[in-house]
PDB file of C-alpha atoms in Angstrom:
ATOM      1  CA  UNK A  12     101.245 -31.750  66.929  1.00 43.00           C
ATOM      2  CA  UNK A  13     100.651 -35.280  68.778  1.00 44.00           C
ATOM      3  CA  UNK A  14     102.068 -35.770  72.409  1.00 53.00           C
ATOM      4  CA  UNK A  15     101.822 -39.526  72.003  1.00 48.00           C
ATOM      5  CA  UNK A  16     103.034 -41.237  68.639  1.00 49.00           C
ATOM      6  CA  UNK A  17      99.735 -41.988  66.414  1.00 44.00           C
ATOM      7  CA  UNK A  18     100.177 -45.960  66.978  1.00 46.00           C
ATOM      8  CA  UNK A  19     100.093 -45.781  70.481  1.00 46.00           C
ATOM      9  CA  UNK A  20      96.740 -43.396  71.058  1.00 50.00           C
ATOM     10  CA  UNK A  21      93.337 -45.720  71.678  1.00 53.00           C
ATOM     11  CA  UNK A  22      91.030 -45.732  68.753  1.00 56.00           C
ATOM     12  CA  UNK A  23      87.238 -45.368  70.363  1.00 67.00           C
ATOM     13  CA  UNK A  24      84.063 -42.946  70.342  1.00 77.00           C
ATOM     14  CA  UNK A  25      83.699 -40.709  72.905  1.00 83.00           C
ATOM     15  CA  UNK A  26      81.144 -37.790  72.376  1.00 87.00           C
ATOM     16  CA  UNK A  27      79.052 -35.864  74.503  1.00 90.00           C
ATOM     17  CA  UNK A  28      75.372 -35.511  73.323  1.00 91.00           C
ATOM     18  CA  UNK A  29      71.811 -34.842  74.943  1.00 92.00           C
ATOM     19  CA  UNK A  30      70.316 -38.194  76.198  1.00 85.00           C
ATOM     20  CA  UNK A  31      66.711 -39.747  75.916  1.00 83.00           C
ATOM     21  CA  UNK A  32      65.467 -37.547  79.020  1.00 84.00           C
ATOM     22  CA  UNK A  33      67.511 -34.646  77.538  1.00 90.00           C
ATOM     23  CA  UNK A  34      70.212 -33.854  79.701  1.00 90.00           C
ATOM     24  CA  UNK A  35      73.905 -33.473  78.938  1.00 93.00           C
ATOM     25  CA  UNK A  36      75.329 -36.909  78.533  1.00 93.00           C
ATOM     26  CA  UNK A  37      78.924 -38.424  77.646  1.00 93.00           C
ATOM     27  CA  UNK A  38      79.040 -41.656  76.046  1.00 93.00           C
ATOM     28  CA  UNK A  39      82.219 -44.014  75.801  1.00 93.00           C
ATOM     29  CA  UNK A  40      82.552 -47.069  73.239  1.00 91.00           C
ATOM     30  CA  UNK A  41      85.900 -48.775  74.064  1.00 91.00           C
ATOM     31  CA  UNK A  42      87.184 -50.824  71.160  1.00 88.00           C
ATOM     32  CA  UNK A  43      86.906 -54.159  72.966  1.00 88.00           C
ATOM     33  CA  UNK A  44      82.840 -53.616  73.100  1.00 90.00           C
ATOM     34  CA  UNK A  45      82.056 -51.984  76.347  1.00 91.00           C
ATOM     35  CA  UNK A  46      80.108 -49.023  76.699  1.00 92.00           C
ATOM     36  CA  UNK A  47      79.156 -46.678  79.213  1.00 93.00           C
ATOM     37  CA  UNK A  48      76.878 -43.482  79.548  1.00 93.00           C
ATOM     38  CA  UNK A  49      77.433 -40.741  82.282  1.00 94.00           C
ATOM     39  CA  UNK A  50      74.771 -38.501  82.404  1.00 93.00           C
ATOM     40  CA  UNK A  51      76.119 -34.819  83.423  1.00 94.00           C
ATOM     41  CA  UNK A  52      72.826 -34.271  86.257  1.00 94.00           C
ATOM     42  CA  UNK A  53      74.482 -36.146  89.396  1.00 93.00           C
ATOM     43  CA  UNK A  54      77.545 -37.181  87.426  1.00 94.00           C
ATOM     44  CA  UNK A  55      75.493 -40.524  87.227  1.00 93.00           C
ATOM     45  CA  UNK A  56      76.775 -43.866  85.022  1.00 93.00           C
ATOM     46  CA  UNK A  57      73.477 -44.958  83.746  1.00 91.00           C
ATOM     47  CA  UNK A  58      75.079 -47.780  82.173  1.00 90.00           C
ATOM     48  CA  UNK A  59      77.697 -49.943  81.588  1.00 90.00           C
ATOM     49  CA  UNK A  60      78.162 -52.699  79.019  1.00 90.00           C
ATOM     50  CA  UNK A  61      80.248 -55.873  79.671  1.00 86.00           C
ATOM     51  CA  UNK A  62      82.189 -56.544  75.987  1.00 83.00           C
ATOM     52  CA  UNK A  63      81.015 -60.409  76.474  1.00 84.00           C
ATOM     53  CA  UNK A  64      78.047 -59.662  79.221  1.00 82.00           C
ATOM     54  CA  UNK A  65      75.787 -56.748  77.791  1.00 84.00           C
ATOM     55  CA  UNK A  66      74.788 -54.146  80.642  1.00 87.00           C
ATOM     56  CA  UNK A  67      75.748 -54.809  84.030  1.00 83.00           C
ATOM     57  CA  UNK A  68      73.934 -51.506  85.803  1.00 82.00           C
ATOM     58  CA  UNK A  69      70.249 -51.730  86.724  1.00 79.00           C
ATOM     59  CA  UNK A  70      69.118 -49.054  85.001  1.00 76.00           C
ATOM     60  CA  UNK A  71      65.922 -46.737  85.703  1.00 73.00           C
ATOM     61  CA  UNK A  72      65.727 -44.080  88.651  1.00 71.00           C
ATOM     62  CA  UNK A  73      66.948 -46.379  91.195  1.00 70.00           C
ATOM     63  CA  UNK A  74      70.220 -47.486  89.109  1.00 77.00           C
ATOM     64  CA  UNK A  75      72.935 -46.787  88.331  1.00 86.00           C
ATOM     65  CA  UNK A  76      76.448 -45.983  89.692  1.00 89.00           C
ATOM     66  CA  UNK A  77      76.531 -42.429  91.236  1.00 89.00           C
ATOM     67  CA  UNK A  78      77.769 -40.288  93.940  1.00 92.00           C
ATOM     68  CA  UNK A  79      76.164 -40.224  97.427  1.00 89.00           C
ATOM     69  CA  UNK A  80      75.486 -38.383 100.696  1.00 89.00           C
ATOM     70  CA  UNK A  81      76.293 -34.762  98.985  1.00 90.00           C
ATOM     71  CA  UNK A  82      72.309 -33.907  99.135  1.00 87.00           C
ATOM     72  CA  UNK A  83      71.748 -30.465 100.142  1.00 87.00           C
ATOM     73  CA  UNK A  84      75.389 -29.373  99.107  1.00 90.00           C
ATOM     74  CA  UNK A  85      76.142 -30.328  95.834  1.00 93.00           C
ATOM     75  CA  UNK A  86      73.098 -30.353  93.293  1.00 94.00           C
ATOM     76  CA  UNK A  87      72.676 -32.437  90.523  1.00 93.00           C
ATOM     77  CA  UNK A  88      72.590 -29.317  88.271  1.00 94.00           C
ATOM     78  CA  UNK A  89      76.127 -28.575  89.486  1.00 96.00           C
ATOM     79  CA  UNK A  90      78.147 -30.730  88.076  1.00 96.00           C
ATOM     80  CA  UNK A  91      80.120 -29.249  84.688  1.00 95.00           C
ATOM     81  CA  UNK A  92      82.277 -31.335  82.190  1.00 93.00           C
ATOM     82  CA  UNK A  93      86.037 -31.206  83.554  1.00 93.00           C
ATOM     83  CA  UNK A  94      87.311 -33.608  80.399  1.00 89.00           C
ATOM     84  CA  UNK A  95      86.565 -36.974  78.584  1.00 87.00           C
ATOM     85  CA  UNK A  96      90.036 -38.076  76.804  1.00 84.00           C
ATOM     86  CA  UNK A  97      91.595 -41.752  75.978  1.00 82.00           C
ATOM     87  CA  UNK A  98      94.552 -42.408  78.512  1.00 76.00           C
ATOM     88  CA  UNK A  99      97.625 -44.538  77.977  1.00 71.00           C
ATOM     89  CA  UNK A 100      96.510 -47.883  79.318  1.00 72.00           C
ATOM     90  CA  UNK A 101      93.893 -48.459  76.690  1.00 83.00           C
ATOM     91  CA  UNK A 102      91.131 -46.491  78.875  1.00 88.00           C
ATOM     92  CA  UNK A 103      88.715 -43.966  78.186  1.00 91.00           C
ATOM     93  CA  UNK A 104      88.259 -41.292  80.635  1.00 91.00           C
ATOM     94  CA  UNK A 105      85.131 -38.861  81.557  1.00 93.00           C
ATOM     95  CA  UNK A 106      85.858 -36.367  84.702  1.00 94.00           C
ATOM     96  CA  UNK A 107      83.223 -34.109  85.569  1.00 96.00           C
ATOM     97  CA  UNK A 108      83.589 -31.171  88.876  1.00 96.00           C
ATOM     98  CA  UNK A 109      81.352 -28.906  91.283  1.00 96.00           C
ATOM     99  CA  UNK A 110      82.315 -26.150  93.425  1.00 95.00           C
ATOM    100  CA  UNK A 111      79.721 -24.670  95.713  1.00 93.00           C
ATOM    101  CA  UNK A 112      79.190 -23.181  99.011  1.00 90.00           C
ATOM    102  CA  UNK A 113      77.103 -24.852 101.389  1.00 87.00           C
ATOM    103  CA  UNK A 114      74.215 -23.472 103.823  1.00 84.00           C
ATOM    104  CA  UNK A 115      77.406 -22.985 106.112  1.00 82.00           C
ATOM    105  CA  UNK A 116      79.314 -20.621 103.711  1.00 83.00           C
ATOM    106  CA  UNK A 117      82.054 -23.879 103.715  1.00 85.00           C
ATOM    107  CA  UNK A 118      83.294 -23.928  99.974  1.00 89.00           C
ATOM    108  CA  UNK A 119      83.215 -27.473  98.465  1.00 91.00           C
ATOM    109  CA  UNK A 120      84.871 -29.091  95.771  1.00 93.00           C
ATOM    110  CA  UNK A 121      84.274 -32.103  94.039  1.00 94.00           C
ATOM    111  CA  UNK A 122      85.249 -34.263  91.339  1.00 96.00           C
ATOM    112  CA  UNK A 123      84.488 -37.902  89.937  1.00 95.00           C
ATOM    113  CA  UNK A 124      86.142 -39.416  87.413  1.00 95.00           C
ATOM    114  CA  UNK A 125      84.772 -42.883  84.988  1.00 94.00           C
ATOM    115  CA  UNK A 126      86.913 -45.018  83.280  1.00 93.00           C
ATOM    116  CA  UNK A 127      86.139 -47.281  80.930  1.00 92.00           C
ATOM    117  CA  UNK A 128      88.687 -50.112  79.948  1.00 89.00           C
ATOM    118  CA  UNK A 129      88.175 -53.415  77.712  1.00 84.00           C
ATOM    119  CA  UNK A 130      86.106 -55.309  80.225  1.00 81.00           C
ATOM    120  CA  UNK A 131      86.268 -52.991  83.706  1.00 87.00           C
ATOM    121  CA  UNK A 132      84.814 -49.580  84.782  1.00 89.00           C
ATOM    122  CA  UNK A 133      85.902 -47.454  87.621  1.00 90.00           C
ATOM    123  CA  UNK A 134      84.592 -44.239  89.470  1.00 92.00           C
ATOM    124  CA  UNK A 135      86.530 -42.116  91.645  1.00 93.00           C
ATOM    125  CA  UNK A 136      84.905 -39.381  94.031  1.00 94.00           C
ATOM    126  CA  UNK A 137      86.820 -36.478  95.507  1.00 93.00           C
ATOM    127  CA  UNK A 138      85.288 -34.109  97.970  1.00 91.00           C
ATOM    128  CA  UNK A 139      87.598 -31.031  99.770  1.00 88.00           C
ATOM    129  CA  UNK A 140      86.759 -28.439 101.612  1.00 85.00           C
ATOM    130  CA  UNK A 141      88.307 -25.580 100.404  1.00 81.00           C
ATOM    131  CA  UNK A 142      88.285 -23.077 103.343  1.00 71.00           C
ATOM    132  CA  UNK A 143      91.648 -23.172 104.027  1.00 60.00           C
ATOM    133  CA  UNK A 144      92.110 -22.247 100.255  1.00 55.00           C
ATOM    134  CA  UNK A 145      90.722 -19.640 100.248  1.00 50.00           C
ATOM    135  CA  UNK A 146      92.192 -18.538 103.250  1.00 46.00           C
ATOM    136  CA  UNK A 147      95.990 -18.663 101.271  1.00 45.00           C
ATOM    137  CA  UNK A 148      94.414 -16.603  98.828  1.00 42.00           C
ATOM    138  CA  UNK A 149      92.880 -14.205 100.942  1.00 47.00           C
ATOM    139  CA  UNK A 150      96.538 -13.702 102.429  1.00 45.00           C
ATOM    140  CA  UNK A 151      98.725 -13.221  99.470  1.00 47.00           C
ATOM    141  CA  UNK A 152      96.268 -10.770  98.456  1.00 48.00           C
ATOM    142  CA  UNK A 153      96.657  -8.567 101.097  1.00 52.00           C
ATOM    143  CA  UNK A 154      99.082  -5.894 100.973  1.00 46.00           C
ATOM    144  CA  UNK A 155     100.673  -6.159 104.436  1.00 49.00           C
ATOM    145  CA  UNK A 156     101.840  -9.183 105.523  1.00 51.00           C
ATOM    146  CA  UNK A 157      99.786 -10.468 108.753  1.00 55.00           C
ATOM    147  CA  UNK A 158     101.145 -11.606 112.279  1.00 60.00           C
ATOM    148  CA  UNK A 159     101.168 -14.940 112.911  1.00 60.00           C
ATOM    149  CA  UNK A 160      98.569 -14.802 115.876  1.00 60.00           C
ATOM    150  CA  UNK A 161      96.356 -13.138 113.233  1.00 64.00           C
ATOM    151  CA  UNK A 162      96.402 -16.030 110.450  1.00 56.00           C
ATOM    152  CA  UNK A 163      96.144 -18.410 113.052  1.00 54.00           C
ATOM    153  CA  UNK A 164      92.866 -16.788 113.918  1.00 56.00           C
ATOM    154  CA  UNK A 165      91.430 -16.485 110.652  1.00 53.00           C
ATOM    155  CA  UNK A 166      92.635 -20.604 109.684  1.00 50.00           C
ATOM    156  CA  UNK A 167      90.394 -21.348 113.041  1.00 51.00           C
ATOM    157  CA  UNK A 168      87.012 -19.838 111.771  1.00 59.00           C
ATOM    158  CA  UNK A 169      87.357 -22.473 108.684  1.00 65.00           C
ATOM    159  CA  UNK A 170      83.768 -24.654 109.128  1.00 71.00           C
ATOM    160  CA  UNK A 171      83.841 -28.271 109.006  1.00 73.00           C
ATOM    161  CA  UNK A 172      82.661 -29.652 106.099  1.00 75.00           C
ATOM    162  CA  UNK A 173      80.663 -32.800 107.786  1.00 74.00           C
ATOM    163  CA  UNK A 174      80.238 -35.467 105.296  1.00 74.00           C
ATOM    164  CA  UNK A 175      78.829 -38.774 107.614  1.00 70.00           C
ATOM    165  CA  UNK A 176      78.271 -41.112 104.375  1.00 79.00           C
ATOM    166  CA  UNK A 177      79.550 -39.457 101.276  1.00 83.00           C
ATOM    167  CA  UNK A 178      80.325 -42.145  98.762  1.00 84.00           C
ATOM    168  CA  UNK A 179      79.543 -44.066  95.733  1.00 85.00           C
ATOM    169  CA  UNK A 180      76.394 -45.992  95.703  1.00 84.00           C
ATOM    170  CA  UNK A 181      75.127 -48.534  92.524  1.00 80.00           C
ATOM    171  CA  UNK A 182      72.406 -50.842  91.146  1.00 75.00           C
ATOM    172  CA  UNK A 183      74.043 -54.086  89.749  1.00 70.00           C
ATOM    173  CA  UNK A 184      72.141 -56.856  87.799  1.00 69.00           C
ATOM    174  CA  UNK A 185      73.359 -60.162  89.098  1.00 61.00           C
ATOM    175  CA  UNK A 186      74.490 -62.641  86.219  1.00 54.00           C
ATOM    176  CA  UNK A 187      74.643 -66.046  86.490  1.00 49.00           C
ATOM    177  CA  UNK A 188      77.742 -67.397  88.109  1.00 47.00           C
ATOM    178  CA  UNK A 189      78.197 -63.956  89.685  1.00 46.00           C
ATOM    179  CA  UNK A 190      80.106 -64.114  93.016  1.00 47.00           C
ATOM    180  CA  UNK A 191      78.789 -61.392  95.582  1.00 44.00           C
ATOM    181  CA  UNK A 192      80.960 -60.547  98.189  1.00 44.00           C
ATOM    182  CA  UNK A 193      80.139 -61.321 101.509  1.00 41.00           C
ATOM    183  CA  UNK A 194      81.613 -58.236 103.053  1.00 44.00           C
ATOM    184  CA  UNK A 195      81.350 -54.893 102.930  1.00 44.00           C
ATOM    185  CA  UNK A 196      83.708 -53.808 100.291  1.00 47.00           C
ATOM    186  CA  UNK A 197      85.743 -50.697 101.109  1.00 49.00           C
ATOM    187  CA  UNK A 198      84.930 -47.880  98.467  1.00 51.00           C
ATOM    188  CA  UNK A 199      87.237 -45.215  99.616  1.00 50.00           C
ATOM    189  CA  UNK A 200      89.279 -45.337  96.588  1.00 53.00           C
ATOM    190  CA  UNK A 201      86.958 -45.417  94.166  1.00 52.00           C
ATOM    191  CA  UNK A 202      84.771 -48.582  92.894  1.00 55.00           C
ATOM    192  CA  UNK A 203      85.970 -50.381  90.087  1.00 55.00           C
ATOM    193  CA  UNK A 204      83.968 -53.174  88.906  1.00 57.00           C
ATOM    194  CA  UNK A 205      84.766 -56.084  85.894  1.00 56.00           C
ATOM    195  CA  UNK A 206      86.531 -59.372  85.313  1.00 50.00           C
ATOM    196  CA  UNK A 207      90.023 -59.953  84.980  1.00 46.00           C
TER     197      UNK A 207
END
């Protein structure tokens, strides 16, 4: 049975297939004529086409729009499928997530999410460190419950998980009539490029 009436779910391809260079790779085709690709290696966009504009990304090994500054904790081979579903608002959605240790022993999680609307694309990166979950679990599996002092303890030994420039990072091709900003623009929630 349906969760949403039939009218109101967004017609569109979404599949997930191997791509030219053989790797895992989701592909989106909104209704309105954009298109992206998310290859599953990096949980990379290797493209993204405008409905009126054709693709927007450079594309090669130096484009795209992909996650940044997790070398040497999260792997490209890490990331796994999470979901790739239609969403209310007339967007397609591809989430994919890692969880890893680092050299440290900190345990990492992370998670990006693309979405694809009628003439806009977004990416969202999430990074925790998941010590202190553990920690919870560690606790209510234990049969005897601990002192205070000795919890405390244990939650201080949780490493820092030092992430200096973790972001999002992209190749765009400049159209004509294109207006680049002229400062920096704050990615902390996510990038989402298009035209209104």
């Amino acid at each position: 049975m349906l969760a949403r009436p039939l009218e109101s779910l967004l017609a569109g391809n979404s599949s997930v297939s191997l791509g030219p260079d053989g790797t895992p790779t989701a592909s989106m085709n909104h209704p309105s004529g954009a298109a992206c690709q998310v290859s599953l290696p990096g949980s990379r966009v290797t493209s993204w086409k405008h409905s009126d504009r054709g693709e927007i990304l450079v594309e090669g090994a130096a484009g795209g729009l992909l996650p940044c500054g997790l070398e040497g904790i999260i792997a490209p081979t890490d990331w796994t499928i999470q979901s790739l579903v239609g969403l209310e608002d007339e967007v397609l959605m591809f989430s994919t997530f890692a969880e890893v240790k680092t050299a440290e022993g900190v345990p990492v999680r992370a998670r990006t999410e693309v979405q694809l609307g009628p003439n806009r694309i977004s990416m969202i990166l999430e990074v925790s460190n998941c010590g202190a979950d553990e920690m919870e679990w560690e606790e209510e599996q234990e049969e005897a419950p601990s002192d205070a002092r000795e919890r405390n303890a244990k939650r201080s030994r949780i490493l820092p998980l030092h992430l200096p420039h973790a972001g999002l990072q992209g190749s765009l091709r400049c159209h004509q009539g294109t207006q680049v900003p002229s400062e920096p623009v704050d990615a902390s929630n996510g990038i989402l490029l298009g035209s209104p």
